[in-house]
Short mmCIF file of C-alpha atoms in Angstrom, two decimals:
data_model
loop_
_atom_site.label_atom_id
_atom_site.label_comp_id
_atom_site.label_asym_id
_atom_site.label_seq_id
_atom_site.Cartn_x
_atom_site.Cartn_y
_atom_site.Cartn_z
CA MET A 151 0.00 0.00 0.00
CA ALA A 152 1.38 3.41 -1.00
CA ALA A 153 2.35 5.76 1.81
CA ALA A 154 -0.06 8.62 2.49
CA ALA A 155 0.94 12.00 1.06
CA PRO A 156 2.37 14.35 3.70
CA MET A 157 0.27 17.17 5.10
CA ARG A 158 0.80 20.27 2.98
CA VAL A 159 1.20 23.66 4.71
CA LEU A 160 1.72 27.03 3.01
CA PHE A 161 3.36 29.41 5.50
CA ALA A 162 2.47 33.00 4.54
CA THR A 163 4.64 35.70 6.09
CA SER A 164 5.76 39.26 5.40
CA GLU A 165 9.33 38.52 6.53
CA ALA A 166 11.65 35.59 7.19
CA THR A 167 15.31 35.28 8.05
CA PRO A 168 17.75 35.42 6.35
CA PHE A 169 15.86 37.29 3.62
CA SER A 170 14.15 40.00 5.64
CA LYS A 171 13.71 40.65 9.35
CA THR A 172 12.39 43.52 11.46
CA GLY A 173 11.30 41.58 14.56
CA GLY A 174 10.33 38.24 16.05
CA LEU A 175 8.15 37.25 13.08
CA GLY A 176 11.26 37.02 10.92
CA ASP A 177 12.87 34.60 13.38
CA VAL A 178 9.74 32.45 13.57
CA ALA A 179 9.28 32.31 9.79
CA GLY A 180 12.95 31.43 9.33
CA SER A 181 12.96 28.63 11.92
CA LEU A 182 9.49 27.07 12.16
CA PRO A 183 9.09 25.87 8.53
CA PRO A 184 12.35 23.84 8.61
CA ALA A 185 11.25 22.33 11.93
CA LEU A 186 7.86 21.44 10.43
CA ARG A 187 9.56 19.78 7.47
CA ALA A 188 11.79 17.82 9.81
CA ALA A 189 8.62 16.65 11.59
CA GLY A 190 7.14 15.32 8.33
CA VAL A 191 5.08 18.30 7.10
CA ASP A 192 5.42 19.41 3.48
CA CYS A 193 5.82 23.08 4.43
CA LYS A 194 6.41 25.82 1.87
CA VAL A 195 6.88 29.55 2.53
CA ILE A 196 5.53 32.49 0.56
CA MET A 197 6.69 36.09 1.19
CA PRO A 198 7.25 39.37 -0.69
CA LYS A 199 10.31 39.77 -2.89
CA TYR A 200 11.73 42.89 -1.25
CA GLY A 201 14.39 45.02 -2.86
CA THR A 202 16.49 44.59 0.28
CA ILE A 203 16.93 40.82 -0.17
CA ALA A 204 20.63 40.05 -0.64
CA ARG A 205 21.81 39.66 -4.24
CA GLU A 206 23.19 36.18 -3.48
CA PHE A 207 19.61 34.98 -2.91
CA ILE A 208 18.13 36.93 -5.83
CA GLU A 209 20.58 35.26 -8.23
CA GLN A 210 19.52 31.79 -7.05
CA MET A 211 15.80 32.37 -7.69
CA ASP A 212 13.93 30.75 -10.59
CA HIS A 213 10.95 32.46 -12.16
CA VAL A 214 7.93 30.18 -11.79
CA ALA A 215 4.90 32.11 -12.99
CA ASP A 216 3.36 35.51 -13.58
CA PHE A 217 -0.25 36.63 -13.69
CA TYR A 218 -2.49 39.59 -12.91
CA VAL A 219 -4.05 40.03 -9.47
CA PRO A 220 -7.55 41.58 -9.36
CA LEU A 221 -7.59 44.27 -6.66
CA ALA A 222 -10.97 46.04 -6.79
CA TRP A 223 -10.85 47.98 -10.12
CA ARG A 224 -7.14 47.23 -10.67
CA ASN A 225 -5.44 44.32 -12.37
CA VAL A 226 -1.91 44.32 -10.93
CA TRP A 227 0.98 42.34 -12.38
CA CYS A 228 2.49 39.70 -10.08
CA GLY A 229 5.49 37.45 -10.55
CA ILE A 230 6.34 34.36 -8.49
CA ASP A 231 9.96 33.34 -8.00
CA HIS A 232 11.19 30.18 -6.29
CA LEU A 233 14.22 29.39 -4.14
CA LYS A 234 15.12 26.36 -2.04
CA HIS A 235 16.91 27.26 1.19
CA ASP A 236 17.76 24.93 4.09
CA GLY A 237 15.55 22.27 2.54
CA VAL A 238 12.49 24.58 2.42
CA ASP A 239 10.80 25.74 -0.80
CA LEU A 240 10.27 29.50 -0.69
CA TYR A 241 8.10 31.42 -3.13
CA PHE A 242 8.56 35.18 -3.52
CA VAL A 243 5.76 37.49 -4.65
CA ASP A 244 7.32 40.01 -7.04
CA ASN A 245 6.04 43.48 -7.85
CA GLU A 246 8.61 46.26 -7.84
CA ASP A 247 6.07 49.06 -7.38
CA TYR A 248 5.03 47.56 -4.05
CA PHE A 249 8.12 45.80 -2.72
CA TYR A 250 11.28 47.26 -4.27
CA ARG A 251 11.81 49.76 -1.43
CA GLU A 252 14.30 50.48 1.31
CA ALA A 253 12.30 48.84 4.13
CA PRO A 254 9.48 46.28 4.39
CA TYR A 255 7.01 48.57 6.20
CA GLY A 256 6.31 52.18 7.04
CA TYR A 257 4.84 53.55 3.80
CA PHE A 258 1.63 55.47 3.11
CA ASP A 259 0.32 52.66 0.89
CA ASP A 260 1.06 49.71 3.20
CA GLY A 261 -2.65 48.91 3.20
CA GLU A 262 -2.63 48.47 -0.57
CA ARG A 263 0.73 46.69 -0.62
CA PHE A 264 -0.29 43.94 1.77
CA ALA A 265 -3.82 43.65 0.42
CA PHE A 266 -2.08 42.88 -2.89
CA PHE A 267 0.21 40.39 -1.16
CA SER A 268 -2.73 38.57 0.47
CA LYS A 269 -4.69 38.45 -2.82
CA ALA A 270 -1.56 37.31 -4.67
CA ILE A 271 -1.24 34.35 -2.28
CA CYS A 272 -4.78 33.26 -3.20
CA GLU A 273 -4.09 33.73 -6.91
CA ALA A 274 -0.83 31.80 -6.62
CA MET A 275 -2.75 28.82 -5.27
CA GLU A 276 -4.86 29.02 -8.43
CA TRP A 277 -1.89 29.18 -10.82
CA ILE A 278 0.81 27.11 -9.13
CA GLU A 279 -0.18 23.57 -8.21
CA PRO A 280 2.64 23.00 -5.65
CA LEU A 281 1.20 25.88 -3.60
CA GLN A 282 -2.19 24.22 -3.22
CA CYS A 283 -2.28 22.94 0.33
CA ASP A 284 -4.24 21.54 3.26
CA ILE A 285 -3.43 24.45 5.61
CA VAL A 286 -2.61 28.09 4.90
CA HIS A 287 -0.75 29.44 7.94
CA CYS A 288 -1.00 33.25 8.00
CA ASN A 289 0.93 35.58 10.30
CA ASP A 290 -0.06 39.01 11.64
CA TRP A 291 -2.04 41.71 9.86
CA GLN A 292 0.05 41.64 6.68
CA THR A 293 -1.50 38.29 5.69
CA ALA A 294 -4.73 38.51 7.74
CA LEU A 295 -6.77 39.20 4.59
CA VAL A 296 -5.96 35.77 3.12
CA PRO A 297 -8.84 33.98 4.92
CA VAL A 298 -11.16 36.89 4.03
CA PHE A 299 -10.31 36.74 0.34
CA MET A 300 -10.43 32.94 0.31
CA ARG A 301 -13.97 32.90 1.68
CA GLU A 302 -15.38 35.77 -0.37
CA PHE A 303 -13.63 35.40 -3.75
CA TYR A 304 -12.31 31.83 -4.01
CA HIS A 305 -15.03 29.69 -2.43
CA ALA A 306 -15.78 28.14 -5.83
CA ALA A 307 -12.14 27.18 -6.50
CA PRO A 308 -11.48 23.42 -6.52
CA TRP A 309 -8.82 23.75 -3.84
CA TYR A 310 -10.91 25.84 -1.45
CA GLU A 311 -13.07 23.10 0.14
CA SER A 312 -10.08 21.19 1.52
CA THR A 313 -7.98 24.22 2.54
CA MET A 314 -8.18 25.47 6.13
CA CYS A 315 -6.70 28.71 7.45
CA VAL A 316 -4.67 29.37 10.62
CA LEU A 317 -3.84 32.93 11.73
CA THR A 318 -1.04 33.52 14.24
CA VAL A 319 -0.95 36.80 16.18
CA HIS A 320 2.63 37.78 17.02
CA ASN A 321 1.88 41.24 18.44
CA ILE A 322 -1.64 42.64 18.60
CA LYS A 323 -0.25 46.19 18.82
CA PHE A 324 0.06 46.11 15.03
CA GLN A 325 -3.31 45.58 13.34
CA GLY A 326 -3.38 47.26 9.93
CA GLN A 327 -6.08 49.91 10.43
CA TYR A 328 -7.10 52.08 7.47
CA SER A 329 -9.88 54.33 6.25
CA ASP A 330 -13.00 52.48 5.14
CA PHE A 331 -12.38 53.97 1.68
CA VAL A 332 -9.96 51.04 1.33
CA LEU A 333 -12.88 48.61 1.70
CA GLY A 334 -14.19 49.38 -1.78
CA ASP A 335 -11.27 51.00 -3.61
CA ILE A 336 -8.64 48.33 -2.76
CA LEU A 337 -10.29 45.27 -1.22
CA GLY A 338 -13.38 45.26 -3.43
CA LEU A 339 -15.53 44.21 -0.47
CA ALA A 340 -17.72 47.27 0.09
CA ASP A 341 -20.72 45.46 -1.41
CA VAL A 342 -20.20 42.27 0.65
CA PRO A 343 -22.09 42.94 3.90
CA ALA A 344 -20.56 40.02 5.85
CA ALA A 345 -17.01 41.11 5.02
CA ALA A 346 -17.67 44.81 5.52
CA SER A 347 -19.17 44.29 8.97
CA GLN A 348 -16.39 42.01 10.17
CA LEU A 349 -13.60 44.22 8.86
CA ARG A 350 -15.04 47.46 10.21
CA CYS A 351 -13.65 48.59 13.59
CA ASP A 352 -15.50 51.93 13.85
CA ALA A 353 -17.72 54.20 11.78
CA THR A 354 -14.95 55.26 9.40
CA SER A 355 -12.18 52.62 9.69
CA ILE A 356 -11.45 49.00 8.86
CA ASN A 357 -9.02 46.62 10.53
CA TYR A 358 -7.18 43.89 8.59
CA MET A 359 -6.36 41.96 11.74
CA LYS A 360 -9.99 41.96 12.88
CA GLY A 361 -11.06 40.55 9.53
CA GLY A 362 -8.54 37.74 9.79
CA LEU A 363 -9.55 36.93 13.37
CA CYS A 364 -13.20 36.63 12.28
CA TYR A 365 -12.58 34.56 9.14
CA ALA A 366 -9.73 32.18 10.14
CA ASP A 367 -10.52 28.57 11.06
CA ALA A 368 -8.05 28.55 13.96
CA LEU A 369 -6.22 31.28 15.87
CA THR A 370 -2.88 30.95 17.61
CA THR A 371 -0.52 33.29 19.33
CA VAL A 372 3.05 32.98 20.49
CA SER A 373 2.58 31.85 24.09
CA PRO A 374 -0.22 30.29 26.18
CA THR A 375 -0.29 33.18 28.67
CA TYR A 376 -0.52 35.79 25.91
CA ALA A 377 -3.49 33.88 24.47
CA GLU A 378 -5.30 34.44 27.77
CA GLU A 379 -4.14 38.06 28.08
CA LEU A 380 -5.55 38.96 24.67
CA LYS A 381 -9.05 38.49 26.10
CA MET A 382 -8.41 41.35 28.56
CA PRO A 383 -8.89 45.07 27.73
CA PHE A 384 -5.35 46.06 28.78
CA PHE A 385 -3.70 43.62 26.35
CA GLY A 386 -6.38 43.17 23.68
CA GLU A 387 -5.97 46.62 22.06
CA HIS A 388 -9.75 46.99 21.48
CA LEU A 389 -10.03 43.50 20.00
CA GLU A 390 -10.50 41.67 23.31
CA GLY A 391 -14.18 41.13 22.45
CA VAL A 392 -13.24 39.28 19.27
CA PHE A 393 -10.76 37.11 21.15
CA GLN A 394 -13.41 36.33 23.76
CA GLU A 395 -15.89 35.32 21.07
CA ARG A 396 -13.33 33.13 19.31
CA ALA A 397 -11.81 31.68 22.49
CA PRO A 398 -12.74 28.06 21.54
CA ILE A 399 -10.40 28.17 18.54
CA LEU A 400 -7.65 30.29 20.19
CA SER A 401 -4.49 28.66 21.55
CA GLY A 402 -0.95 29.69 22.43
CA VAL A 403 2.25 28.04 21.23
CA LEU A 404 5.50 29.18 22.80
CA ASN A 405 8.12 30.15 20.23
CA GLY A 406 11.54 28.53 20.18
CA ILE A 407 15.12 29.49 19.42
CA ASP A 408 17.91 27.98 17.36
CA MET A 409 19.53 25.73 19.95
CA ALA A 410 22.56 25.18 17.72
CA GLU A 411 23.25 28.88 17.18
CA TYR A 412 22.87 29.71 20.88
CA ASN A 413 25.06 26.97 22.29
CA PRO A 414 27.82 27.98 24.74
CA ALA A 415 29.65 24.72 24.08
CA THR A 416 30.26 25.52 20.40
CA ASP A 417 29.65 29.29 20.00
CA LYS A 418 32.63 30.78 18.15
CA LEU A 419 31.61 34.35 18.98
CA ILE A 420 32.30 34.13 22.72
CA ALA A 421 35.59 34.37 24.62
CA ALA A 422 35.48 30.84 26.07
CA ASN A 423 33.17 27.88 25.63
CA PHE A 424 31.47 26.16 28.53
CA THR A 425 28.80 23.53 29.20
CA VAL A 426 26.16 22.75 31.77
CA ASP A 427 28.65 20.37 33.43
CA ASP A 428 31.62 22.75 33.32
CA LEU A 429 30.80 26.44 33.84
CA SER A 430 34.40 27.59 34.24
CA GLY A 431 34.48 29.24 30.81
CA LYS A 432 31.69 31.64 31.78
CA ALA A 433 34.01 33.45 34.21
CA GLU A 434 36.45 34.07 31.36
CA CYS A 435 33.62 35.40 29.19
CA LYS A 436 32.68 37.85 31.95
CA ARG A 437 36.25 39.03 32.42
CA ALA A 438 36.69 39.54 28.66
CA LEU A 439 33.44 41.53 28.32
CA GLN A 440 34.21 43.75 31.33
CA GLU A 441 37.55 44.52 29.75
CA GLU A 442 36.07 45.09 26.28
CA LEU A 443 33.39 47.50 27.49
CA GLY A 444 35.54 49.41 29.96
CA LEU A 445 33.80 48.07 33.05
CA GLU A 446 35.70 47.37 36.26
CA VAL A 447 37.08 43.85 35.97
CA ASP A 448 35.66 42.29 39.14
CA PRO A 449 34.15 38.79 39.26
CA THR A 450 32.31 39.60 42.51
CA ARG A 451 30.15 42.32 40.96
CA PRO A 452 26.88 40.99 39.47
CA LEU A 453 26.79 41.85 35.77
CA VAL A 454 23.22 42.58 34.61
CA ALA A 455 22.37 42.74 30.91
CA MET A 456 19.52 44.12 28.82
CA ILE A 457 19.31 43.38 25.08
CA GLY A 458 16.44 44.52 22.89
CA ARG A 459 14.46 47.49 21.63
CA LEU A 460 14.61 50.54 23.89
CA THR A 461 10.89 51.25 24.14
CA LYS A 462 8.24 51.74 26.78
CA GLN A 463 7.01 48.18 26.22
CA LYS A 464 10.37 46.81 27.37
CA GLY A 465 10.09 48.45 30.79
CA LEU A 466 12.73 51.16 30.33
CA ASP A 467 10.72 53.48 32.60
CA LEU A 468 11.27 51.08 35.50
CA VAL A 469 14.98 50.86 34.75
CA GLN A 470 15.37 54.65 34.73
CA TYR A 471 13.61 54.92 38.07
CA ALA A 472 15.59 52.15 39.80
CA ILE A 473 19.04 52.54 38.28
CA ASP A 474 20.48 54.80 40.99
CA THR A 475 19.47 52.29 43.66
CA LEU A 476 21.01 49.42 41.71
CA MET A 477 24.25 51.29 41.03
CA GLY A 478 24.47 52.10 44.74
CA ARG A 479 24.60 48.37 45.49
CA GLY A 480 27.61 47.85 43.22
CA ILE A 481 25.81 46.20 40.33
CA GLN A 482 27.16 46.52 36.79
CA LEU A 483 24.71 47.07 33.91
CA VAL A 484 25.14 46.60 30.15
CA VAL A 485 22.42 47.74 27.74
CA LEU A 486 22.49 46.82 24.03
CA GLY A 487 19.88 48.00 21.54
CA THR A 488 18.25 50.88 19.73
CA GLY A 489 14.81 52.43 20.01
CA ASP A 490 13.05 55.60 21.06
CA ALA A 491 15.31 58.65 21.28
CA ASN A 492 14.32 59.53 24.86
CA TYR A 493 15.34 56.09 26.13
CA GLU A 494 18.54 56.06 24.09
CA ASP A 495 19.48 59.45 25.57
CA ALA A 496 18.63 58.27 29.09
CA MET A 497 20.90 55.23 28.75
CA ARG A 498 23.73 57.42 27.41
CA HIS A 499 23.27 59.70 30.42
CA PHE A 500 23.65 56.84 32.89
CA ASP A 501 26.66 55.58 30.94
CA TRP A 502 28.25 58.99 31.56
CA LYS A 503 27.09 59.14 35.18
CA TYR A 504 28.43 55.71 36.18
CA PRO A 505 31.74 55.12 34.36
CA GLY A 506 33.16 51.64 34.88
CA GLN A 507 29.81 50.42 36.16
CA MET A 508 27.26 51.11 33.40
CA ARG A 509 27.71 50.76 29.64
CA ALA A 510 25.11 51.69 27.01
CA CYS A 511 25.76 50.26 23.54
CA ILE A 512 23.20 52.04 21.34
CA ALA A 513 23.49 49.75 18.33
CA PHE A 514 22.33 46.50 16.79
CA ASP A 515 25.24 44.09 17.09
CA SER A 516 24.51 40.35 16.89
CA ALA A 517 28.06 39.27 17.71
CA LEU A 518 28.18 41.53 20.78
CA SER A 519 24.84 40.13 21.94
CA HIS A 520 26.37 36.64 22.02
CA ARG A 521 29.27 37.91 24.11
CA ILE A 522 26.87 39.63 26.51
CA TYR A 523 24.66 36.56 26.88
CA SER A 524 27.69 34.44 27.70
CA ALA A 525 29.22 36.92 30.15
CA ALA A 526 26.31 38.33 32.16
CA ASP A 527 25.13 36.91 35.46
CA LEU A 528 21.57 38.22 35.20
CA PHE A 529 19.32 39.24 32.30
CA LEU A 530 16.76 41.95 33.05
CA MET A 531 13.48 41.96 31.09
CA PRO A 532 10.82 44.01 32.93
CA SER A 533 8.37 44.19 30.00
CA GLN A 534 5.04 45.94 30.25
CA PHE A 535 3.74 43.21 27.95
CA GLU A 536 5.60 40.49 26.06
CA PRO A 537 3.78 38.21 23.59
CA CYS A 538 6.62 35.69 23.73
CA GLY A 539 10.13 37.09 24.05
CA LEU A 540 13.21 35.25 22.83
CA SER A 541 16.01 37.09 24.64
CA GLN A 542 15.25 35.43 27.98
CA MET A 543 15.52 32.00 26.32
CA MET A 544 18.84 32.88 24.71
CA ALA A 545 20.18 34.17 28.04
CA MET A 546 19.17 30.95 29.82
CA ARG A 547 21.10 28.90 27.25
CA TYR A 548 24.25 30.64 28.50
CA GLY A 549 23.47 30.28 32.19
CA THR A 550 22.50 33.95 32.48
CA LEU A 551 19.53 33.97 34.83
CA PRO A 552 16.52 36.05 33.76
CA VAL A 553 14.73 38.57 35.98
CA VAL A 554 11.37 39.09 34.28
CA ARG A 555 7.96 40.56 34.84
CA GLU A 556 5.12 38.03 34.92
CA THR A 557 3.50 38.67 31.55
CA GLY A 558 3.00 36.77 28.31
CA GLY A 559 5.72 34.39 27.22
CA LEU A 560 7.95 35.42 30.12
CA VAL A 561 5.62 33.48 32.44
CA ASP A 562 5.68 30.42 30.17
CA SER A 563 9.46 30.34 29.66
CA VAL A 564 10.85 31.32 33.08
CA GLU A 565 10.08 29.24 36.17
CA ALA A 566 10.42 31.38 39.30
CA TYR A 567 13.09 30.20 41.75
CA ASN A 568 11.64 28.52 44.85
CA GLN A 569 14.01 28.77 47.79
CA TYR A 570 12.28 25.88 49.60
CA THR A 571 12.34 23.29 46.83
CA GLY A 572 15.31 24.59 44.82
CA GLU A 573 13.26 24.51 41.64
CA GLY A 574 13.35 27.34 39.14
CA THR A 575 15.23 28.79 36.18
CA GLY A 576 15.09 32.51 37.01
CA PHE A 577 13.34 35.24 38.99
CA ARG A 578 9.96 36.93 38.43
CA PHE A 579 8.01 39.90 39.76
CA ALA A 580 4.29 40.49 39.27
CA ASN A 581 3.54 44.21 39.06
CA PHE A 582 4.83 46.89 36.71
CA ASN A 583 6.59 48.61 39.59
CA ALA A 584 10.22 49.78 39.76
CA ASP A 585 10.67 49.09 43.47
CA GLU A 586 9.32 45.56 43.07
CA MET A 587 11.63 44.98 40.13
CA ALA A 588 14.66 46.29 42.03
CA GLY A 589 13.77 44.18 45.08
CA VAL A 590 13.63 40.93 43.09
CA LEU A 591 16.83 41.79 41.24
CA LEU A 592 18.66 42.47 44.50
CA ASP A 593 17.28 39.23 45.99
CA ALA A 594 18.85 37.40 43.05
CA CYS A 595 22.12 39.25 43.66
CA GLU A 596 22.09 38.09 47.30
CA ILE A 597 22.15 34.48 46.10
CA PHE A 598 24.99 35.38 43.72
CA TRP A 599 26.98 36.95 46.56
CA THR A 600 26.29 34.48 49.35
CA ASP A 601 25.38 31.04 47.95
CA ARG A 602 27.42 30.03 44.90
CA GLU A 603 26.28 26.41 45.09
CA THR A 604 22.62 27.37 44.78
CA TRP A 605 23.46 29.93 42.10
CA GLU A 606 25.20 27.37 39.92
CA LYS A 607 22.36 24.90 40.46
CA ILE A 608 19.85 27.44 39.09
CA GLN A 609 22.21 28.15 36.18
CA ARG A 610 22.33 24.46 35.28
CA GLN A 611 18.55 24.17 35.52
CA ALA A 612 18.16 27.15 33.18
CA MET A 613 20.69 25.80 30.69
CA SER A 614 18.90 22.44 30.58
CA VAL A 615 15.52 23.77 29.39
CA ASP A 616 14.65 22.71 25.84
CA PHE A 617 13.57 25.75 23.82
CA GLY A 618 14.10 24.05 20.45
CA TRP A 619 11.71 24.48 17.55
CA GLU A 620 10.94 20.75 17.49
CA ARG A 621 8.62 21.24 20.47
CA ALA A 622 6.85 24.19 18.86
CA ALA A 623 6.50 22.32 15.55
CA GLN A 624 4.66 19.47 17.28
CA ALA A 625 2.31 21.96 18.95
CA TYR A 626 1.46 23.53 15.57
CA ILE A 627 0.94 20.07 14.08
CA ASP A 628 -1.65 19.53 16.84
CA VAL A 629 -3.46 22.64 15.56
CA TYR A 630 -3.24 21.50 11.94
CA CYS A 631 -4.54 18.02 12.77
CA GLY A 632 -7.44 19.56 14.67
CA LEU A 633 -8.48 21.30 11.45
CA ARG A 634 -7.84 18.31 9.20
CA PRO A 635 -8.57 15.18 11.27
CA ASP A 636 -9.07 13.26 8.01
CA LEU A 637 -5.32 13.42 7.34
CA PRO A 638 -2.79 11.17 9.08
CA ARG A 639 -0.60 12.92 11.63
CA PRO A 640 2.77 13.82 10.09
CA THR A 641 5.73 11.80 11.31
CA ALA A 642 9.40 12.57 10.93
CA PRO A 643 10.93 10.70 8.00
CA ALA A 644 13.33 7.92 8.98
CA LYS A 645 16.93 8.99 8.67
CA GLU A 646 18.74 6.92 6.09
CA LYS A 647 22.15 5.62 6.96
CA PRO A 648 24.78 6.92 4.53
CA ALA A 649 25.76 4.27 2.02
CA ALA A 650 29.28 2.97 2.08
CA LYS A 651 31.54 4.81 -0.34
CA LYS A 652 32.43 2.68 -3.35
CA PRO A 653 35.92 3.08 -4.85
CA ALA A 654 34.49 2.68 -8.38
CA ALA A 655 32.34 5.81 -8.01
CA ALA A 656 35.42 7.98 -7.60
CA LYS A 657 36.71 6.88 -11.02
CA LYS A 658 33.77 8.34 -12.93
CA PRO A 659 33.27 11.97 -11.87
CA ALA A 660 31.91 13.01 -15.26
CA ALA A 661 29.12 10.40 -15.19
CA ALA A 662 28.19 11.33 -11.66
CA LYS A 663 27.90 14.98 -12.59
CA LYS A 664 25.76 14.16 -15.59
CA ALA A 665 23.38 12.06 -13.50
CA ALA A 666 23.11 14.77 -10.88
CA ALA A 667 22.34 17.39 -13.49
CA LYS A 668 19.26 15.64 -14.91
CA PRO A 669 16.80 16.46 -12.07
CA ALA A 670 17.93 20.10 -12.02
CA ALA A 671 16.98 20.55 -15.66
CA LYS A 672 13.37 19.55 -14.98
CA LYS A 673 11.16 22.45 -13.79
CA PRO A 674 7.56 21.22 -13.63
CA ALA A 675 6.45 24.29 -11.67
CA ALA A 676 7.52 26.59 -14.50
CA LYS A 677 4.98 24.93 -16.81
CA LYS A 678 2.16 26.39 -14.74
CA ALA A 679 3.00 29.91 -15.95
CA THR A 680 0.08 30.20 -18.33
CA ALA A 681 -0.90 33.79 -17.60
CA ALA A 682 0.16 37.01 -19.25
CA LYS A 683 3.89 37.55 -19.30
CA LYS A 684 5.72 40.16 -17.29
CA PRO A 685 6.45 43.42 -19.15
CA ALA A 686 10.16 43.73 -19.86
CA ALA A 687 10.33 47.12 -18.22
CA LYS A 688 9.49 45.59 -14.84
CA LYS A 689 12.34 43.10 -14.68
CA SER A 690 13.86 43.09 -11.22
CA THR A 691 17.32 43.08 -12.78
CA ALA A 692 16.77 46.54 -14.17
CA LYS A 693 18.26 48.22 -11.13
CA PRO A 694 21.56 46.49 -10.37
CA ALA A 695 23.08 49.56 -8.74
CA ALA A 696 20.17 49.92 -6.35
CA LYS A 697 20.38 46.27 -5.39
CA GLU A 698 24.07 46.52 -4.67
CA LYS A 699 23.32 49.41 -2.38
CA ALA A 700 20.58 47.44 -0.62
CA GLU A 701 22.88 44.49 -0.22
CA GLY A 702 25.56 46.61 1.41
#
């Protein structure tokens, strides 16, 4: 009996590493699809072809199809390019007018750009057979219109009946709100009462995210606690009522991190490697970072780190209020990141005020972040809200104990230390209060100063937590199987043992190359390009100088 075909998932995202990244969505879209494939899911990714994508990737892409996308009264040209990266098939939606710009977001016509992207995804499933799937997995407001368009414009398509839609909310702060003029002029839905009512958020505005929340077959967010918080007015950003109504199909899946990249035993970016069984290298990492940043080289001073965007959400107000108290206790503080000007200036001020004790690195520096994770004793993350958070997980991998506020994914990823049982992987405080934060941080420092055995035990417990994407992939497969119970649950393919090397094969390199070249010459997907061809003037190679600039 032939084996059942694998579950097919099309992962729709506005960004994915290493092609484009502005936040956590890029990390998720770059890591989750490979993990799903490893778990037995036939997962493909579709995203915009931005002008900022590195030339090395552009040159590897194959043109698959082109067609026109109906967008209200417009018919807009769309090209689809294909690239295989890390074993995952990626499809790029090409339109230079919309996507050949200096940044992914932040333009006056973002509403039109991502309405086009969502409609292009639906059209691509019509034109390109490999993109027809069992599950379309959409992410945030940029793809939230996919389930709306599917229901209203494509319900007669042969692939529609068997295609379910999942929408993942990464940060409800960003919703895609526009004038209701967009409803008719761009979306073409002004005369569809069901769509108009579910997209409208007030008398004169529509909300892409709200439409997706109402139309999707399943809703997920990036941590179980955040899924519950979204039903509350403080966190729900005026959509808490929708989350309450759709609570039966809402679930939270904690994000993961790349356990291989953030591995103190093999990390080449840090001063000394160390493991959960031998922490001696961490002391050398601390000494090297203190020296590099001009801090007093003193192993007895607790080194506290903050890495991330310098915004109100990240609790910088609490840090400003408590920093004099913390500096008075001899604590060292390192801050790495960029953000709002007032917080950047505040951190520079404290850098000047406390030389040798405080260092503000107002920059984005991935290599330096690794050195800080490996060197710090404590990682401070007093967020006002935090859908998931990845920095605390990365810090724990290096034995840097997190001090976090009890919100969102910080609750789900950090187990508070219990002095009576010895359990725990970090320290937590409940209220958005600077004195409470400082008190918990100083309590952690007391353990650092007075009880090294307990301190190292907590470090080892933190380093042993599995934050890999394999766990998250299985949780998403649970969601997919709930929508398509008729399909067998995906299972990881058996790993084949490498065949023994035959001496005879080495004698015929030319034949081997010829055999390997045959599959590459076959491009069945390209045969689906039956629509109107792309005008020559719109070729993406027409601006080589601009691309070189973007690449640099």
